[in-house]
DNA sequence: CCATTATATCGACAAATATCGATTTGTCAA
DNA sequence: TTGACAAATCGATATTTGTCGATATAATGG
């Protein structure tokens, strides 16, 4: 995993929308392309809106992207999300910072599932 | 600590502003009244704006409030913030959920510092 | 090539929100 | 009770942001 800087405001803004959180739930543990997502959101929003949200999530470092022919697959970056949450606790809840195990401490030997889990 | 429900969207929206995060930093580990905060923000915003942000933070459960005469003291609720971060990881990063120790598991015997730390 | 499909981008619009000055509400001290 | 101060609320404004339809870009298959 490439080094990624945590920006607490950017992170929070990325999460601060119901639709985006729904997209994140859908992208958790799986790779989906844009139309997959549009279908799963079942008429609530349409394609340009999904693309818009994916861009925001990508800018925040919260999704990984993989181009496969004319399809673009997205998946939630769970590790970075965990790092961001840890940074929030470190920044804003120092009394509790010891309750979060830093990600890099548990990364050793981690299995990377890659495409399609 | 009273039971408090986590709403991931409300939590993220509360954090999704630079000024609010600055206020949260100032309220970390100390109790400040509104004018204290206005002074510490050093001209960036003025009193009604600070009150507005405090209201948002209160609605999200992120600050504790204590009326003391005509002063109103606020302090960051570190525990709830930690719980919210844990909920985010549980929701969106299940592969990493074991890396966060649930707050209720470490609350036993915790020292409550109370007013003025 | 061309028609088709997938996705990003653009322009417009509406809703949400951050900010401020002015005012109101609430509390105290003399 | 009154004058002063602390903080919330109100109304207005500007900015940001979510959404959409239309279009552009890009890749594919025939």
mmCIF file of C-alpha atoms (C1' of nucleotides) in Angstrom:
data_model
loop_
_atom_site.group_PDB
_atom_site.id
_atom_site.type_symbol
_atom_site.label_atom_id
_atom_site.label_comp_id
_atom_site.label_asym_id
_atom_site.label_seq_id
_atom_site.Cartn_x
_atom_site.Cartn_y
_atom_site.Cartn_z
ATOM 1 C CA UNK A 1 0.000 0.000 0.000
ATOM 2 C CA UNK A 2 1.400 3.357 -1.077
ATOM 3 C CA UNK A 3 1.893 6.033 1.535
ATOM 4 C CA UNK A 4 -1.216 8.122 1.955
ATOM 5 C CA UNK A 5 -1.556 11.275 3.967
ATOM 6 C CA UNK A 6 -4.508 11.679 6.315
ATOM 7 C CA UNK A 7 -6.448 14.927 5.994
ATOM 8 C CA UNK A 8 -9.102 14.820 8.731
ATOM 9 C CA UNK A 9 -11.300 17.433 7.079
ATOM 10 C CA UNK A 10 -11.145 15.805 3.657
ATOM 11 C CA UNK A 11 -11.865 12.455 5.260
ATOM 12 C CA UNK A 12 -14.872 13.756 7.179
ATOM 13 C CA UNK A 13 -16.265 15.570 4.156
ATOM 14 C CA UNK A 14 -16.025 12.392 2.117
ATOM 15 C CA UNK A 15 -18.092 10.555 4.716
ATOM 16 C CA UNK A 16 -20.555 13.367 5.280
ATOM 17 C CA UNK A 17 -23.232 12.234 2.878
ATOM 18 C CA UNK A 18 -25.796 9.468 3.122
ATOM 19 C CA UNK A 19 -25.505 8.428 -0.514
ATOM 20 C CA UNK A 20 -21.731 8.268 -0.281
ATOM 21 C CA UNK A 21 -21.903 6.095 2.796
ATOM 22 C CA UNK A 22 -24.301 3.795 0.967
ATOM 23 C CA UNK A 23 -21.814 3.570 -1.896
ATOM 24 C CA UNK A 24 -19.069 2.798 0.605
ATOM 25 C CA UNK A 25 -21.145 -0.005 2.084
ATOM 26 C CA UNK A 26 -21.670 -1.454 -1.374
ATOM 27 C CA UNK A 27 -17.954 -1.236 -2.127
ATOM 28 C CA UNK A 28 -16.921 -2.938 1.061
ATOM 29 C CA UNK A 29 -14.988 -6.130 0.323
ATOM 30 C CA UNK A 30 -15.939 -6.246 -3.351
ATOM 31 C CA UNK A 31 -15.018 -4.625 -6.638
ATOM 32 C CA UNK A 32 -17.875 -3.027 -8.536
ATOM 33 C CA UNK A 33 -18.024 -0.910 -11.659
ATOM 34 C CA UNK A 34 -20.127 2.229 -11.937
ATOM 35 C CA UNK A 35 -23.189 0.606 -13.451
ATOM 36 C CA UNK A 36 -23.112 -2.157 -10.848
ATOM 37 C CA UNK A 37 -23.322 0.583 -8.255
ATOM 38 C CA UNK A 38 -26.096 2.432 -10.044
ATOM 39 C CA UNK A 39 -28.122 -0.779 -10.108
ATOM 40 C CA UNK A 40 -27.492 -1.563 -6.467
ATOM 41 C CA UNK A 41 -28.551 1.909 -5.431
ATOM 42 C CA UNK A 42 -31.786 1.015 -7.161
ATOM 43 C CA UNK A 43 -32.985 4.239 -8.685
ATOM 44 C CA UNK A 44 -32.041 6.516 -5.824
ATOM 45 C CA UNK A 45 -29.419 8.307 -7.897
ATOM 46 C CA UNK A 46 -28.213 7.934 -11.429
ATOM 47 C CA UNK A 47 -24.902 7.472 -13.130
ATOM 48 C CA UNK A 48 -23.399 10.992 -13.154
ATOM 49 C CA UNK A 49 -24.165 11.321 -9.480
ATOM 50 C CA UNK A 50 -22.475 8.035 -8.690
ATOM 51 C CA UNK A 51 -19.432 9.103 -10.702
ATOM 52 C CA UNK A 52 -19.393 12.357 -8.786
ATOM 53 C CA UNK A 53 -19.387 10.573 -5.445
ATOM 54 C CA UNK A 54 -16.756 8.102 -6.563
ATOM 55 C CA UNK A 55 -14.525 10.999 -7.502
ATOM 56 C CA UNK A 56 -14.879 12.482 -4.035
ATOM 57 C CA UNK A 57 -14.133 9.146 -2.420
ATOM 58 C CA UNK A 58 -11.120 8.689 -4.666
ATOM 59 C CA UNK A 59 -9.781 12.162 -3.848
ATOM 60 C CA UNK A 60 -10.050 11.281 -0.181
ATOM 61 C CA UNK A 61 -8.134 8.066 -0.780
ATOM 62 C CA UNK A 62 -11.051 5.945 0.349
ATOM 63 C CA UNK A 63 -11.458 3.841 -2.773
ATOM 64 C CA UNK A 64 -9.103 1.923 -4.981
ATOM 65 C CA UNK A 65 -9.676 2.054 -8.726
ATOM 66 C CA UNK A 66 -8.879 -0.487 -11.381
ATOM 67 C CA UNK A 67 -9.499 -0.027 -15.044
ATOM 68 C CA UNK A 68 -10.487 -3.229 -16.811
ATOM 69 C CA UNK A 69 -11.152 -2.574 -20.469
ATOM 70 C CA UNK A 70 -13.928 -0.064 -20.653
ATOM 71 C CA UNK A 71 -15.046 -0.892 -17.119
ATOM 72 C CA UNK A 72 -13.792 0.916 -14.097
ATOM 73 C CA UNK A 73 -13.854 -1.109 -10.916
ATOM 74 C CA UNK A 74 -13.908 0.475 -7.497
ATOM 75 C CA UNK A 75 -13.423 -0.998 -4.071
ATOM 76 C CA UNK A 76 -13.366 0.485 -0.598
ATOM 77 C CA UNK A 77 -9.940 1.045 0.890
ATOM 78 C CA UNK A 78 -10.595 -0.409 4.310
ATOM 79 C CA UNK A 79 -7.053 -0.011 5.500
ATOM 80 C CA UNK A 80 -6.874 3.701 4.822
ATOM 81 C CA UNK A 81 -10.281 4.229 6.375
ATOM 82 C CA UNK A 82 -8.994 2.493 9.488
ATOM 83 C CA UNK A 83 -5.886 4.669 9.484
ATOM 84 C CA UNK A 84 -8.048 7.796 9.201
ATOM 85 C CA UNK A 85 -10.206 6.715 12.121
ATOM 86 C CA UNK A 86 -7.079 6.071 14.135
ATOM 87 C CA UNK A 87 -5.822 9.543 13.237
ATOM 88 C CA UNK A 88 -9.092 11.065 14.426
ATOM 89 C CA UNK A 89 -8.770 9.333 17.768
ATOM 90 C CA UNK A 90 -5.141 10.382 18.067
ATOM 91 C CA UNK A 91 -6.012 13.973 17.224
ATOM 92 C CA UNK A 92 -9.222 14.416 19.140
ATOM 93 C CA UNK A 93 -9.272 11.734 21.786
ATOM 94 C CA UNK A 94 -5.725 11.423 23.116
ATOM 95 C CA UNK A 95 -7.049 9.864 26.305
ATOM 96 C CA UNK A 96 -8.180 6.923 24.167
ATOM 97 C CA UNK A 97 -5.363 6.722 21.659
ATOM 98 C CA UNK A 98 -3.979 3.581 23.272
ATOM 99 C CA UNK A 99 -7.245 1.806 22.524
ATOM 100 C CA UNK A 100 -6.533 1.773 18.820
ATOM 101 C CA UNK A 101 -3.880 -0.525 17.517
ATOM 102 C CA UNK A 102 -1.963 1.254 14.757
ATOM 103 C CA UNK A 103 -2.515 -0.367 11.393
ATOM 104 C CA UNK A 104 1.157 -0.679 10.531
ATOM 105 C CA UNK A 105 1.575 -2.805 13.619
ATOM 106 C CA UNK A 106 -0.754 -5.458 12.285
ATOM 107 C CA UNK A 107 0.073 -5.265 8.629
ATOM 108 C CA UNK A 108 2.888 -7.765 8.721
ATOM 109 C CA UNK A 109 1.873 -10.972 7.023
ATOM 110 C CA UNK A 110 -1.472 -9.571 5.997
ATOM 111 C CA UNK A 111 -3.071 -11.342 3.080
ATOM 112 C CA UNK A 112 -3.894 -9.079 0.174
ATOM 113 C CA UNK A 113 -6.956 -10.555 -1.435
ATOM 114 C CA UNK A 114 -6.590 -8.544 -4.642
ATOM 115 C CA UNK A 115 -9.232 -8.422 -7.327
ATOM 116 C CA UNK A 116 -12.488 -10.246 -6.577
ATOM 117 C CA UNK A 117 -11.535 -10.966 -3.026
ATOM 118 C CA UNK B 1 -21.746 8.228 30.586
ATOM 119 C CA UNK B 2 -25.298 8.076 29.296
ATOM 120 C CA UNK B 3 -26.081 5.794 26.396
ATOM 121 C CA UNK B 4 -25.552 7.537 23.096
ATOM 122 C CA UNK B 5 -26.493 6.264 19.686
ATOM 123 C CA UNK B 6 -23.988 6.489 16.857
ATOM 124 C CA UNK B 7 -25.226 8.025 13.611
ATOM 125 C CA UNK B 8 -22.343 7.770 11.146
ATOM 126 C CA UNK B 9 -23.690 10.476 8.856
ATOM 127 C CA UNK B 10 -24.382 12.917 11.691
ATOM 128 C CA UNK B 11 -20.941 12.201 13.097
ATOM 129 C CA UNK B 12 -19.207 12.789 9.774
ATOM 130 C CA UNK B 13 -21.149 15.981 9.102
ATOM 131 C CA UNK B 14 -20.162 17.318 12.498
ATOM 132 C CA UNK B 15 -16.507 16.762 11.659
ATOM 133 C CA UNK B 16 -16.768 18.008 8.096
ATOM 134 C CA UNK B 17 -15.723 21.573 8.686
ATOM 135 C CA UNK B 18 -12.322 23.091 9.335
ATOM 136 C CA UNK B 19 -13.558 25.595 11.904
ATOM 137 C CA UNK B 20 -15.423 22.904 13.799
ATOM 138 C CA UNK B 21 -12.350 20.722 13.932
ATOM 139 C CA UNK B 22 -10.371 23.676 15.253
ATOM 140 C CA UNK B 23 -12.998 24.138 17.956
ATOM 141 C CA UNK B 24 -12.777 20.446 18.763
ATOM 142 C CA UNK B 25 -9.017 20.703 19.127
ATOM 143 C CA UNK B 26 -9.435 23.631 21.497
ATOM 144 C CA UNK B 27 -12.014 21.708 23.532
ATOM 145 C CA UNK B 28 -9.874 18.630 23.865
ATOM 146 C CA UNK B 29 -9.162 17.861 27.526
ATOM 147 C CA UNK B 30 -10.335 21.247 28.804
ATOM 148 C CA UNK B 31 -13.541 23.087 29.559
ATOM 149 C CA UNK B 32 -13.960 26.433 27.790
ATOM 150 C CA UNK B 33 -16.833 28.870 27.563
ATOM 151 C CA UNK B 34 -17.921 30.492 24.318
ATOM 152 C CA UNK B 35 -15.874 33.647 24.691
ATOM 153 C CA UNK B 36 -12.785 31.639 25.577
ATOM 154 C CA UNK B 37 -13.258 29.865 22.279
ATOM 155 C CA UNK B 38 -13.824 33.057 20.333
ATOM 156 C CA UNK B 39 -10.564 34.435 21.729
ATOM 157 C CA UNK B 40 -8.619 31.279 20.970
ATOM 158 C CA UNK B 41 -9.870 31.242 17.397
ATOM 159 C CA UNK B 42 -8.294 34.678 17.222
ATOM 160 C CA UNK B 43 -10.545 36.642 14.957
ATOM 161 C CA UNK B 44 -11.212 33.904 12.444
ATOM 162 C CA UNK B 45 -14.884 33.710 13.388
ATOM 163 C CA UNK B 46 -17.037 35.535 15.887
ATOM 164 C CA UNK B 47 -19.415 34.593 18.624
ATOM 165 C CA UNK B 48 -22.617 33.637 16.762
ATOM 166 C CA UNK B 49 -20.606 31.402 14.479
ATOM 167 C CA UNK B 50 -18.959 29.674 17.399
ATOM 168 C CA UNK B 51 -22.351 29.149 19.025
ATOM 169 C CA UNK B 52 -23.623 27.717 15.765
ATOM 170 C CA UNK B 53 -20.788 25.207 15.593
ATOM 171 C CA UNK B 54 -21.143 24.292 19.247
ATOM 172 C CA UNK B 55 -24.781 23.506 18.635
ATOM 173 C CA UNK B 56 -23.886 21.167 15.802
ATOM 174 C CA UNK B 57 -21.275 19.453 17.907
ATOM 175 C CA UNK B 58 -23.735 19.104 20.766
ATOM 176 C CA UNK B 59 -26.399 17.625 18.489
ATOM 177 C CA UNK B 60 -23.872 15.061 17.343
ATOM 178 C CA UNK B 61 -23.055 14.215 20.954
ATOM 179 C CA UNK B 62 -19.456 15.302 20.562
ATOM 180 C CA UNK B 63 -19.346 17.900 23.323
ATOM 181 C CA UNK B 64 -20.434 17.951 26.925
ATOM 182 C CA UNK B 65 -22.017 21.134 28.232
ATOM 183 C CA UNK B 66 -22.043 22.547 31.700
ATOM 184 C CA UNK B 67 -23.798 25.723 32.721
ATOM 185 C CA UNK B 68 -21.937 27.668 35.386
ATOM 186 C CA UNK B 69 -23.760 30.857 36.248
ATOM 187 C CA UNK B 70 -24.001 32.871 33.103
ATOM 188 C CA UNK B 71 -21.128 30.971 31.527
ATOM 189 C CA UNK B 72 -21.594 27.888 29.460
ATOM 190 C CA UNK B 73 -18.646 25.520 29.466
ATOM 191 C CA UNK B 74 -18.023 23.023 26.731
ATOM 192 C CA UNK B 75 -15.627 20.122 26.504
ATOM 193 C CA UNK B 76 -14.965 17.520 23.866
ATOM 194 C CA UNK B 77 -16.524 14.123 24.493
ATOM 195 C CA UNK B 78 -13.496 11.997 23.716
ATOM 196 C CA UNK B 79 -15.145 8.760 24.633
ATOM 197 C CA UNK B 80 -18.063 9.163 22.273
ATOM 198 C CA UNK B 81 -15.753 10.272 19.491
ATOM 199 C CA UNK B 82 -13.777 7.097 20.010
ATOM 200 C CA UNK B 83 -16.966 5.032 19.947
ATOM 201 C CA UNK B 84 -17.990 6.700 16.671
ATOM 202 C CA UNK B 85 -14.626 5.962 15.096
ATOM 203 C CA UNK B 86 -14.942 2.379 16.222
ATOM 204 C CA UNK B 87 -18.391 2.208 14.672
ATOM 205 C CA UNK B 88 -17.015 3.524 11.382
ATOM 206 C CA UNK B 89 -14.380 0.812 11.306
ATOM 207 C CA UNK B 90 -16.943 -1.840 12.204
ATOM 208 C CA UNK B 91 -19.271 -0.620 9.468
ATOM 209 C CA UNK B 92 -16.847 0.123 6.691
ATOM 210 C CA UNK B 93 -13.701 -1.831 7.464
ATOM 211 C CA UNK B 94 -14.810 -5.196 8.833
ATOM 212 C CA UNK B 95 -11.448 -6.688 7.908
ATOM 213 C CA UNK B 96 -9.932 -4.346 10.498
ATOM 214 C CA UNK B 97 -12.612 -4.387 13.168
ATOM 215 C CA UNK B 98 -10.472 -6.515 15.472
ATOM 216 C CA UNK B 99 -7.857 -3.782 15.503
ATOM 217 C CA UNK B 100 -10.061 -1.504 17.545
ATOM 218 C CA UNK B 101 -10.665 -2.323 21.140
ATOM 219 C CA UNK B 102 -14.285 -1.501 21.975
ATOM 220 C CA UNK B 103 -14.534 1.326 24.453
ATOM 221 C CA UNK B 104 -16.834 -0.500 26.848
ATOM 222 C CA UNK B 105 -14.158 -3.123 27.237
ATOM 223 C CA UNK B 106 -11.695 -0.633 28.682
ATOM 224 C CA UNK B 107 -14.024 1.612 30.586
ATOM 225 C CA UNK B 108 -13.898 -0.352 33.804
ATOM 226 C CA UNK B 109 -11.980 1.560 36.431
ATOM 227 C CA UNK B 110 -11.505 4.561 34.207
ATOM 228 C CA UNK B 111 -10.862 7.788 36.040
ATOM 229 C CA UNK B 112 -13.351 10.520 35.284
ATOM 230 C CA UNK B 113 -11.462 13.767 35.609
ATOM 231 C CA UNK B 114 -14.579 15.912 35.780
ATOM 232 C CA UNK B 115 -14.539 19.671 35.568
ATOM 233 C CA UNK B 116 -11.160 21.315 35.031
ATOM 234 C CA UNK B 117 -9.464 18.024 34.481
ATOM 235 C "C1'" DC C 1 -14.848 2.552 -39.433
ATOM 236 C "C1'" DC C 2 -19.115 2.502 -36.994
ATOM 237 C "C1'" DA C 3 -22.522 1.540 -33.607
ATOM 238 C "C1'" DT C 4 -22.607 0.510 -28.899
ATOM 239 C "C1'" DT C 5 -21.543 0.698 -24.300
ATOM 240 C "C1'" DA C 6 -19.159 2.607 -20.018
ATOM 241 C "C1'" DT C 7 -17.926 6.429 -17.582
ATOM 242 C "C1'" DA C 8 -16.461 11.171 -16.940
ATOM 243 C "C1'" DT C 9 -17.463 15.940 -17.438
ATOM 244 C "C1'" DC C 10 -20.336 20.121 -18.076
ATOM 245 C "C1'" DG C 11 -23.896 23.448 -17.034
ATOM 246 C "C1'" DA C 12 -27.818 24.350 -14.454
ATOM 247 C "C1'" DC C 13 -30.401 24.275 -10.447
ATOM 248 C "C1'" DA C 14 -31.856 23.450 -5.690
ATOM 249 C "C1'" DA C 15 -30.790 22.493 -1.067
ATOM 250 C "C1'" DA C 16 -27.688 22.754 2.689
ATOM 251 C "C1'" DT C 17 -24.540 25.335 5.299
ATOM 252 C "C1'" DA C 18 -21.025 28.769 7.065
ATOM 253 C "C1'" DT C 19 -20.820 33.324 8.310
ATOM 254 C "C1'" DC C 20 -22.126 37.796 9.960
ATOM 255 C "C1'" DG C 21 -24.622 41.847 12.260
ATOM 256 C "C1'" DA C 22 -28.450 42.704 15.001
ATOM 257 C "C1'" DT C 23 -31.390 41.291 18.465
ATOM 258 C "C1'" DT C 24 -33.150 38.498 22.209
ATOM 259 C "C1'" DT C 25 -32.674 35.826 26.292
ATOM 260 C "C1'" DG C 26 -30.689 34.793 30.495
ATOM 261 C "C1'" DT C 27 -27.676 35.694 34.531
ATOM 262 C "C1'" DC C 28 -25.294 38.317 37.675
ATOM 263 C "C1'" DA C 29 -23.688 42.292 40.579
ATOM 264 C "C1'" DA C 30 -24.330 46.546 42.566
ATOM 265 C "C1'" DT D 1 -34.340 46.970 39.491
ATOM 266 C "C1'" DT D 2 -31.070 48.214 36.439
ATOM 267 C "C1'" DG D 3 -26.820 48.074 33.806
ATOM 268 C "C1'" DA D 4 -23.529 44.933 32.052
ATOM 269 C "C1'" DC D 5 -22.144 40.831 30.225
ATOM 270 C "C1'" DA D 6 -22.616 35.896 28.186
ATOM 271 C "C1'" DA D 7 -24.557 33.273 24.845
ATOM 272 C "C1'" DA D 8 -28.440 31.846 21.884
ATOM 273 C "C1'" DT D 9 -31.344 32.984 18.081
ATOM 274 C "C1'" DC D 10 -32.850 35.463 13.906
ATOM 275 C "C1'" DG D 11 -32.587 37.106 9.169
ATOM 276 C "C1'" DA D 12 -29.747 37.787 5.378
ATOM 277 C "C1'" DT D 13 -26.110 36.474 2.323
ATOM 278 C "C1'" DA D 14 -22.574 33.885 -0.006
ATOM 279 C "C1'" DT D 15 -20.527 29.557 -0.710
ATOM 280 C "C1'" DT D 16 -20.617 24.797 -1.041
ATOM 281 C "C1'" DT D 17 -22.573 20.724 -2.468
ATOM 282 C "C1'" DG D 18 -25.872 17.083 -4.280
ATOM 283 C "C1'" DT D 19 -28.454 16.055 -8.218
ATOM 284 C "C1'" DC D 20 -29.796 15.769 -12.917
ATOM 285 C "C1'" DG D 21 -29.953 15.872 -18.167
ATOM 286 C "C1'" DA D 22 -27.039 16.447 -21.876
ATOM 287 C "C1'" DT D 23 -22.778 15.811 -23.835
ATOM 288 C "C1'" DA D 24 -17.971 14.368 -24.313
ATOM 289 C "C1'" DT D 25 -14.492 10.826 -23.978
ATOM 290 C "C1'" DA D 26 -12.956 6.361 -24.321
ATOM 291 C "C1'" DA D 27 -12.940 1.562 -25.213
ATOM 292 C "C1'" DT D 28 -15.162 -2.545 -27.576
ATOM 293 C "C1'" DG D 29 -17.036 -5.577 -30.886
ATOM 294 C "C1'" DG D 30 -18.571 -6.285 -35.311
#
